[in-house]
Amino acid sequence: MTIDPMSELVWFAQPGTSRGDYLDAALEMFGRVFPSDSLGWIHLDAVTRDVEAVGTPAEVAGASSPGVKLFAVIPDHPMVLSYLNAGAGGAPRRMSDLVSLTDLKRTRAYAEMLHPLGGECQFTILTERKAFGLSAWMFNRRVHDFADDDVYLAGRLQPFLALIDRTWPLDTHALDPGEGLTRREVEVLGLAAQGLTVAAIGFRLGISPFTVSKHLEHTYRKLHCGDRLVAVDRARRLGLIAAL
């Protein structure tokens, strides 16, 4: 089946869609359009040093993710430096357009962030750049660099992605500041508590099994657990889902 990324992005941004749901759906779509060993969306605020990230595999996001280390390696990160250079523009780019792999492997950014992500070949789409921060989609491969066609398609998608990023202010998708679960994550966990499979939850909510799995991964991380049974129990104790 031919993938039409622009149509999918427009569909994801329908009124009533939460920012968290959009990011999860976009992750799934980008995984098909730009196959990668890891990929994700990241927002950096250099003033508050806050990092918001979603990605796959789960290690891309969260407090221990390599992305959280980005502030420490910015002075040595060719991709970030290229975007912070006002004269460089904001077009999508590959790491290989900026530096050789040999030189990249000499950097602290490679050792502490890119290599753990499988980022020997990295490709990024900037969606917002401010004086003290940026937002971007990042795609990483250990081998087989991204093609010129990928860069061209990313350039066509970039205006849509930038517009969508501006549609949802940061953190508006959180249900509760203490737990940080989105409404969709609570909905998915509630159906999981009823014994529905990932496929059945996806069918009920009209989303893919991949997106359901991502919601569950995020829920486990936020509730500090590693499986469905513990997550359901903790959510019930917190009053996030109804007890049976």
PDB file of C-alpha atoms in Angstrom:
ATOM      1  CA  MET A   1       0.000   0.000   0.000  1.00  0.00           C
ATOM      2  CA  THR A   2       1.304   3.457  -0.909  1.00  0.00           C
ATOM      3  CA  ILE A   3       1.826   5.686   2.115  1.00  0.00           C
ATOM      4  CA  ASP A   4       0.677   9.306   1.802  1.00  0.00           C
ATOM      5  CA  PRO A   5       2.385  10.976   4.785  1.00  0.00           C
ATOM      6  CA  MET A   6       0.805  14.382   4.221  1.00  0.00           C
ATOM      7  CA  SER A   7      -2.713  12.952   4.262  1.00  0.00           C
ATOM      8  CA  GLU A   8      -1.892  10.984   7.402  1.00  0.00           C
ATOM      9  CA  LEU A   9      -0.534  14.083   9.149  1.00  0.00           C
ATOM     10  CA  VAL A  10      -3.691  16.040   8.316  1.00  0.00           C
ATOM     11  CA  TRP A  11      -5.793  13.155   9.659  1.00  0.00           C
ATOM     12  CA  PHE A  12      -3.749  12.978  12.884  1.00  0.00           C
ATOM     13  CA  ALA A  13      -4.305  16.693  13.501  1.00  0.00           C
ATOM     14  CA  GLN A  14      -8.102  16.492  13.497  1.00  0.00           C
ATOM     15  CA  PRO A  15      -9.901  18.546  16.206  1.00  0.00           C
ATOM     16  CA  GLY A  16     -10.215  16.593  19.417  1.00  0.00           C
ATOM     17  CA  THR A  17      -6.955  14.703  18.956  1.00  0.00           C
ATOM     18  CA  SER A  18      -4.584  15.141  21.881  1.00  0.00           C
ATOM     19  CA  ARG A  19      -0.976  16.038  21.321  1.00  0.00           C
ATOM     20  CA  GLY A  20       0.109  12.756  22.876  1.00  0.00           C
ATOM     21  CA  ASP A  21      -2.090  10.781  20.483  1.00  0.00           C
ATOM     22  CA  TYR A  22      -0.760  12.776  17.524  1.00  0.00           C
ATOM     23  CA  LEU A  23       2.860  12.080  18.482  1.00  0.00           C
ATOM     24  CA  ASP A  24       2.218   8.362  18.937  1.00  0.00           C
ATOM     25  CA  ALA A  25       0.410   8.116  15.598  1.00  0.00           C
ATOM     26  CA  ALA A  26       3.123  10.128  13.856  1.00  0.00           C
ATOM     27  CA  LEU A  27       5.754   7.794  15.320  1.00  0.00           C
ATOM     28  CA  GLU A  28       4.020   4.833  13.739  1.00  0.00           C
ATOM     29  CA  MET A  29       3.684   6.583  10.394  1.00  0.00           C
ATOM     30  CA  PHE A  30       7.318   7.743  10.341  1.00  0.00           C
ATOM     31  CA  GLY A  31       8.464   4.225  11.195  1.00  0.00           C
ATOM     32  CA  ARG A  32       6.964   3.138   7.875  1.00  0.00           C
ATOM     33  CA  VAL A  33       8.069   6.153   5.837  1.00  0.00           C
ATOM     34  CA  PHE A  34      11.640   6.364   7.150  1.00  0.00           C
ATOM     35  CA  PRO A  35      12.520   2.884   8.523  1.00  0.00           C
ATOM     36  CA  SER A  36      14.955   3.423  11.394  1.00  0.00           C
ATOM     37  CA  ASP A  37      16.619   1.592  14.264  1.00  0.00           C
ATOM     38  CA  SER A  38      15.306   4.324  16.549  1.00  0.00           C
ATOM     39  CA  LEU A  39      13.235   7.446  16.012  1.00  0.00           C
ATOM     40  CA  GLY A  40      11.511  10.092  18.032  1.00  0.00           C
ATOM     41  CA  TRP A  41      10.422  13.661  18.599  1.00  0.00           C
ATOM     42  CA  ILE A  42      12.262  15.882  21.057  1.00  0.00           C
ATOM     43  CA  HIS A  43      11.732  19.373  22.451  1.00  0.00           C
ATOM     44  CA  LEU A  44      14.578  21.184  24.210  1.00  0.00           C
ATOM     45  CA  ASP A  45      14.363  24.358  26.304  1.00  0.00           C
ATOM     46  CA  ALA A  46      17.843  25.703  26.996  1.00  0.00           C
ATOM     47  CA  VAL A  47      16.565  28.161  29.632  1.00  0.00           C
ATOM     48  CA  THR A  48      14.780  25.682  31.881  1.00  0.00           C
ATOM     49  CA  ARG A  49      16.861  22.727  30.589  1.00  0.00           C
ATOM     50  CA  ASP A  50      13.628  20.800  30.182  1.00  0.00           C
ATOM     51  CA  VAL A  51      13.514  17.912  27.722  1.00  0.00           C
ATOM     52  CA  GLU A  52      10.299  16.402  26.383  1.00  0.00           C
ATOM     53  CA  ALA A  53      10.648  13.333  24.200  1.00  0.00           C
ATOM     54  CA  VAL A  54       8.644  10.491  22.712  1.00  0.00           C
ATOM     55  CA  GLY A  55      10.155   7.706  20.676  1.00  0.00           C
ATOM     56  CA  THR A  56      10.681   4.091  19.861  1.00  0.00           C
ATOM     57  CA  PRO A  57      12.143   1.941  21.236  1.00  0.00           C
ATOM     58  CA  ALA A  58      11.087   3.101  24.697  1.00  0.00           C
ATOM     59  CA  GLU A  59      14.683   3.956  25.641  1.00  0.00           C
ATOM     60  CA  VAL A  60      14.525   6.969  23.319  1.00  0.00           C
ATOM     61  CA  ALA A  61      12.227   8.753  25.817  1.00  0.00           C
ATOM     62  CA  GLY A  62      12.228   8.999  29.592  1.00  0.00           C
ATOM     63  CA  ALA A  63      14.515  10.329  32.279  1.00  0.00           C
ATOM     64  CA  SER A  64      17.373   7.948  31.443  1.00  0.00           C
ATOM     65  CA  SER A  65      17.225   8.372  27.679  1.00  0.00           C
ATOM     66  CA  PRO A  66      20.282   9.531  25.722  1.00  0.00           C
ATOM     67  CA  GLY A  67      18.230  12.513  24.577  1.00  0.00           C
ATOM     68  CA  VAL A  68      18.179  13.848  28.139  1.00  0.00           C
ATOM     69  CA  LYS A  69      21.997  14.038  27.936  1.00  0.00           C
ATOM     70  CA  LEU A  70      21.827  16.333  24.940  1.00  0.00           C
ATOM     71  CA  PHE A  71      22.471  19.547  26.879  1.00  0.00           C
ATOM     72  CA  ALA A  72      25.781  18.163  28.096  1.00  0.00           C
ATOM     73  CA  VAL A  73      26.971  17.303  24.588  1.00  0.00           C
ATOM     74  CA  ILE A  74      25.587  20.256  22.583  1.00  0.00           C
ATOM     75  CA  PRO A  75      29.052  21.833  22.158  1.00  0.00           C
ATOM     76  CA  ASP A  76      30.164  18.591  20.503  1.00  0.00           C
ATOM     77  CA  HIS A  77      27.022  17.655  18.551  1.00  0.00           C
ATOM     78  CA  PRO A  78      27.332  18.517  14.824  1.00  0.00           C
ATOM     79  CA  MET A  79      23.606  18.258  14.101  1.00  0.00           C
ATOM     80  CA  VAL A  80      22.471  20.517  16.949  1.00  0.00           C
ATOM     81  CA  LEU A  81      25.228  23.026  16.256  1.00  0.00           C
ATOM     82  CA  SER A  82      24.156  23.216  12.627  1.00  0.00           C
ATOM     83  CA  TYR A  83      20.625  24.193  13.670  1.00  0.00           C
ATOM     84  CA  LEU A  84      21.838  26.704  16.245  1.00  0.00           C
ATOM     85  CA  ASN A  85      23.891  28.393  13.527  1.00  0.00           C
ATOM     86  CA  ALA A  86      21.464  31.069  12.326  1.00  0.00           C
ATOM     87  CA  GLY A  87      23.005  31.116   8.862  1.00  0.00           C
ATOM     88  CA  ALA A  88      22.592  27.384   8.299  1.00  0.00           C
ATOM     89  CA  GLY A  89      18.831  27.435   7.777  1.00  0.00           C
ATOM     90  CA  GLY A  90      16.396  24.857   9.078  1.00  0.00           C
ATOM     91  CA  ALA A  91      16.061  22.394   6.206  1.00  0.00           C
ATOM     92  CA  PRO A  92      16.065  18.639   6.973  1.00  0.00           C
ATOM     93  CA  ARG A  93      19.575  17.196   6.965  1.00  0.00           C
ATOM     94  CA  ARG A  94      21.683  14.104   7.446  1.00  0.00           C
ATOM     95  CA  MET A  95      24.604  13.849   9.806  1.00  0.00           C
ATOM     96  CA  SER A  96      26.707  12.695   6.848  1.00  0.00           C
ATOM     97  CA  ASP A  97      26.047  16.075   5.185  1.00  0.00           C
ATOM     98  CA  LEU A  98      27.797  17.739   8.115  1.00  0.00           C
ATOM     99  CA  VAL A  99      30.649  15.488   9.220  1.00  0.00           C
ATOM    100  CA  SER A 100      32.346  12.230   8.276  1.00  0.00           C
ATOM    101  CA  LEU A 101      31.630   9.124  10.346  1.00  0.00           C
ATOM    102  CA  THR A 102      35.300   8.996  11.344  1.00  0.00           C
ATOM    103  CA  ASP A 103      35.160  12.511  12.773  1.00  0.00           C
ATOM    104  CA  LEU A 104      31.751  11.885  14.325  1.00  0.00           C
ATOM    105  CA  LYS A 105      33.100   8.918  16.281  1.00  0.00           C
ATOM    106  CA  ARG A 106      35.649  11.229  17.913  1.00  0.00           C
ATOM    107  CA  THR A 107      32.927  13.336  19.529  1.00  0.00           C
ATOM    108  CA  ARG A 108      31.449  13.063  23.000  1.00  0.00           C
ATOM    109  CA  ALA A 109      28.001  13.329  21.397  1.00  0.00           C
ATOM    110  CA  TYR A 110      28.621  10.076  19.522  1.00  0.00           C
ATOM    111  CA  ALA A 111      29.877   8.175  22.571  1.00  0.00           C
ATOM    112  CA  GLU A 112      27.212   9.327  25.027  1.00  0.00           C
ATOM    113  CA  MET A 113      24.137   9.845  22.859  1.00  0.00           C
ATOM    114  CA  LEU A 114      24.279   8.838  19.207  1.00  0.00           C
ATOM    115  CA  HIS A 115      25.898   5.424  19.534  1.00  0.00           C
ATOM    116  CA  PRO A 116      23.440   4.231  22.239  1.00  0.00           C
ATOM    117  CA  LEU A 117      20.595   5.275  19.912  1.00  0.00           C
ATOM    118  CA  GLY A 118      22.093   3.500  16.907  1.00  0.00           C
ATOM    119  CA  GLY A 119      22.787   6.920  15.442  1.00  0.00           C
ATOM    120  CA  GLU A 120      25.781   6.274  13.217  1.00  0.00           C
ATOM    121  CA  CYS A 121      23.490   7.573  10.467  1.00  0.00           C
ATOM    122  CA  GLN A 122      21.177  10.325  11.692  1.00  0.00           C
ATOM    123  CA  PHE A 123      18.526  12.316   9.867  1.00  0.00           C
ATOM    124  CA  THR A 124      16.484  15.156  11.387  1.00  0.00           C
ATOM    125  CA  ILE A 125      13.475  17.340  10.583  1.00  0.00           C
ATOM    126  CA  LEU A 126      13.389  20.612  12.518  1.00  0.00           C
ATOM    127  CA  THR A 127       9.863  21.680  13.492  1.00  0.00           C
ATOM    128  CA  GLU A 128      10.616  24.699  15.689  1.00  0.00           C
ATOM    129  CA  ARG A 129      13.686  26.794  16.394  1.00  0.00           C
ATOM    130  CA  LYS A 130      13.799  29.575  18.956  1.00  0.00           C
ATOM    131  CA  ALA A 131      16.626  31.594  20.438  1.00  0.00           C
ATOM    132  CA  PHE A 132      16.871  29.203  23.388  1.00  0.00           C
ATOM    133  CA  GLY A 133      15.452  25.900  22.188  1.00  0.00           C
ATOM    134  CA  LEU A 134      14.234  23.696  19.387  1.00  0.00           C
ATOM    135  CA  SER A 135      11.895  20.842  18.495  1.00  0.00           C
ATOM    136  CA  ALA A 136      12.702  18.186  15.926  1.00  0.00           C
ATOM    137  CA  TRP A 137      12.020  14.682  14.666  1.00  0.00           C
ATOM    138  CA  MET A 138      15.109  12.469  14.648  1.00  0.00           C
ATOM    139  CA  PHE A 139      15.745   9.181  12.843  1.00  0.00           C
ATOM    140  CA  ASN A 140      18.707   6.896  13.509  1.00  0.00           C
ATOM    141  CA  ARG A 141      20.279   3.945  11.715  1.00  0.00           C
ATOM    142  CA  ARG A 142      23.394   1.975  12.492  1.00  0.00           C
ATOM    143  CA  VAL A 143      24.018   1.272   8.792  1.00  0.00           C
ATOM    144  CA  HIS A 144      22.642   2.414   5.405  1.00  0.00           C
ATOM    145  CA  ASP A 145      22.404   6.181   5.406  1.00  0.00           C
ATOM    146  CA  PHE A 146      19.180   7.976   4.509  1.00  0.00           C
ATOM    147  CA  ALA A 147      18.695   8.685   0.811  1.00  0.00           C
ATOM    148  CA  ASP A 148      18.302  11.945  -1.086  1.00  0.00           C
ATOM    149  CA  ASP A 149      14.656  11.006  -1.639  1.00  0.00           C
ATOM    150  CA  ASP A 150      14.174  10.886   2.140  1.00  0.00           C
ATOM    151  CA  VAL A 151      15.563  14.402   2.471  1.00  0.00           C
ATOM    152  CA  TYR A 152      13.293  15.631  -0.334  1.00  0.00           C
ATOM    153  CA  LEU A 153      10.170  14.082   1.234  1.00  0.00           C
ATOM    154  CA  ALA A 154      11.118  15.463   4.645  1.00  0.00           C
ATOM    155  CA  GLY A 155      11.356  18.926   3.133  1.00  0.00           C
ATOM    156  CA  ARG A 156       7.802  18.629   1.841  1.00  0.00           C
ATOM    157  CA  LEU A 157       6.536  17.386   5.223  1.00  0.00           C
ATOM    158  CA  GLN A 158       8.397  19.949   7.315  1.00  0.00           C
ATOM    159  CA  PRO A 159       5.885  22.840   6.985  1.00  0.00           C
ATOM    160  CA  PHE A 160       3.038  20.540   8.068  1.00  0.00           C
ATOM    161  CA  LEU A 161       5.029  19.228  11.021  1.00  0.00           C
ATOM    162  CA  ALA A 162       5.982  22.744  12.108  1.00  0.00           C
ATOM    163  CA  LEU A 163       2.361  23.887  11.938  1.00  0.00           C
ATOM    164  CA  ILE A 164       1.159  20.881  13.924  1.00  0.00           C
ATOM    165  CA  ASP A 165       3.827  21.453  16.589  1.00  0.00           C
ATOM    166  CA  ARG A 166       2.480  24.964  17.090  1.00  0.00           C
ATOM    167  CA  THR A 167      -1.072  23.626  17.411  1.00  0.00           C
ATOM    168  CA  TRP A 168      -0.483  22.011  20.812  1.00  0.00           C
ATOM    169  CA  PRO A 169       1.298  24.024  23.518  1.00  0.00           C
ATOM    170  CA  LEU A 170       3.657  21.947  25.638  1.00  0.00           C
ATOM    171  CA  ASP A 171       2.168  19.708  28.317  1.00  0.00           C
ATOM    172  CA  THR A 172      -1.478  20.329  27.439  1.00  0.00           C
ATOM    173  CA  HIS A 173      -1.999  16.602  26.937  1.00  0.00           C
ATOM    174  CA  ALA A 174      -1.249  15.642  30.531  1.00  0.00           C
ATOM    175  CA  LEU A 175      -4.269  14.467  32.501  1.00  0.00           C
ATOM    176  CA  ASP A 176      -2.736  15.036  35.907  1.00  0.00           C
ATOM    177  CA  PRO A 177       0.552  16.836  36.652  1.00  0.00           C
ATOM    178  CA  GLY A 178       1.407  14.270  39.294  1.00  0.00           C
ATOM    179  CA  GLU A 179       1.055  11.183  37.153  1.00  0.00           C
ATOM    180  CA  GLY A 180       1.359  12.700  33.670  1.00  0.00           C
ATOM    181  CA  LEU A 181      -0.908  10.092  32.057  1.00  0.00           C
ATOM    182  CA  THR A 182      -2.762  11.296  28.981  1.00  0.00           C
ATOM    183  CA  ARG A 183      -6.478  10.677  28.667  1.00  0.00           C
ATOM    184  CA  ARG A 184      -5.820   8.180  25.895  1.00  0.00           C
ATOM    185  CA  GLU A 185      -3.309   6.296  28.091  1.00  0.00           C
ATOM    186  CA  VAL A 186      -5.903   6.047  30.852  1.00  0.00           C
ATOM    187  CA  GLU A 187      -8.478   4.861  28.309  1.00  0.00           C
ATOM    188  CA  VAL A 188      -6.119   2.173  26.965  1.00  0.00           C
ATOM    189  CA  LEU A 189      -5.172   1.021  30.467  1.00  0.00           C
ATOM    190  CA  GLY A 190      -8.829   0.850  31.458  1.00  0.00           C
ATOM    191  CA  LEU A 191      -9.560  -1.486  28.554  1.00  0.00           C
ATOM    192  CA  ALA A 192      -6.470  -3.531  29.383  1.00  0.00           C
ATOM    193  CA  ALA A 193      -7.817  -3.860  32.915  1.00  0.00           C
ATOM    194  CA  GLN A 194     -10.925  -5.461  31.411  1.00  0.00           C
ATOM    195  CA  GLY A 195      -8.739  -8.160  29.875  1.00  0.00           C
ATOM    196  CA  LEU A 196      -8.795  -6.936  26.276  1.00  0.00           C
ATOM    197  CA  THR A 197      -5.807  -7.811  24.107  1.00  0.00           C
ATOM    198  CA  VAL A 198      -3.718  -5.164  22.370  1.00  0.00           C
ATOM    199  CA  ALA A 199      -5.460  -5.968  19.087  1.00  0.00           C
ATOM    200  CA  ALA A 200      -8.902  -5.746  20.699  1.00  0.00           C
ATOM    201  CA  ILE A 201      -8.087  -2.406  22.333  1.00  0.00           C
ATOM    202  CA  GLY A 202      -6.913  -1.067  18.997  1.00  0.00           C
ATOM    203  CA  PHE A 203     -10.108  -2.222  17.295  1.00  0.00           C
ATOM    204  CA  ARG A 204     -12.266  -0.684  20.020  1.00  0.00           C
ATOM    205  CA  LEU A 205     -10.502   2.700  19.854  1.00  0.00           C
ATOM    206  CA  GLY A 206      -9.844   2.778  16.122  1.00  0.00           C
ATOM    207  CA  ILE A 207      -6.055   2.850  16.471  1.00  0.00           C
ATOM    208  CA  SER A 208      -3.340   0.378  15.495  1.00  0.00           C
ATOM    209  CA  PRO A 209      -1.927  -2.317  17.834  1.00  0.00           C
ATOM    210  CA  PHE A 210       1.434  -0.526  17.557  1.00  0.00           C
ATOM    211  CA  THR A 211      -0.088   2.678  18.957  1.00  0.00           C
ATOM    212  CA  VAL A 212      -1.787   0.720  21.746  1.00  0.00           C
ATOM    213  CA  SER A 213       1.545  -0.844  22.676  1.00  0.00           C
ATOM    214  CA  LYS A 214       3.188   2.590  22.751  1.00  0.00           C
ATOM    215  CA  HIS A 215       0.478   3.914  25.073  1.00  0.00           C
ATOM    216  CA  LEU A 216       1.056   0.959  27.388  1.00  0.00           C
ATOM    217  CA  GLU A 217       4.837   1.487  27.315  1.00  0.00           C
ATOM    218  CA  HIS A 218       4.371   5.133  28.287  1.00  0.00           C
ATOM    219  CA  THR A 219       1.944   4.135  31.038  1.00  0.00           C
ATOM    220  CA  TYR A 220       4.356   1.576  32.510  1.00  0.00           C
ATOM    221  CA  ARG A 221       7.143   4.154  32.552  1.00  0.00           C
ATOM    222  CA  LYS A 222       5.018   6.837  34.196  1.00  0.00           C
ATOM    223  CA  LEU A 223       3.670   4.403  36.816  1.00  0.00           C
ATOM    224  CA  HIS A 224       7.180   3.028  37.426  1.00  0.00           C
ATOM    225  CA  CYS A 225       6.375  -0.568  36.615  1.00  0.00           C
ATOM    226  CA  GLY A 226       7.126  -3.136  33.955  1.00  0.00           C
ATOM    227  CA  ASP A 227       3.917  -5.001  33.204  1.00  0.00           C
ATOM    228  CA  ARG A 228       0.190  -4.696  32.731  1.00  0.00           C
ATOM    229  CA  LEU A 229      -0.953  -6.241  36.024  1.00  0.00           C
ATOM    230  CA  VAL A 230       1.127  -3.908  38.182  1.00  0.00           C
ATOM    231  CA  ALA A 231       0.155  -0.886  36.084  1.00  0.00           C
ATOM    232  CA  VAL A 232      -3.540  -1.691  36.425  1.00  0.00           C
ATOM    233  CA  ASP A 233      -3.211  -2.170  40.182  1.00  0.00           C
ATOM    234  CA  ARG A 234      -1.372   1.131  40.649  1.00  0.00           C
ATOM    235  CA  ALA A 235      -3.816   3.007  38.429  1.00  0.00           C
ATOM    236  CA  ARG A 236      -6.734   1.677  40.480  1.00  0.00           C
ATOM    237  CA  ARG A 237      -5.052   2.691  43.745  1.00  0.00           C
ATOM    238  CA  LEU A 238      -4.542   6.184  42.324  1.00  0.00           C
ATOM    239  CA  GLY A 239      -8.169   6.338  41.230  1.00  0.00           C
ATOM    240  CA  LEU A 240      -7.233   6.703  37.551  1.00  0.00           C
ATOM    241  CA  ILE A 241      -9.345   3.731  36.505  1.00  0.00           C
ATOM    242  CA  ALA A 242     -12.362   2.168  38.180  1.00  0.00           C
ATOM    243  CA  ALA A 243     -11.961  -0.888  40.400  1.00  0.00           C
ATOM    244  CA  LEU A 244     -13.813  -3.967  39.195  1.00  0.00           C
TER     245      LEU A 244
END
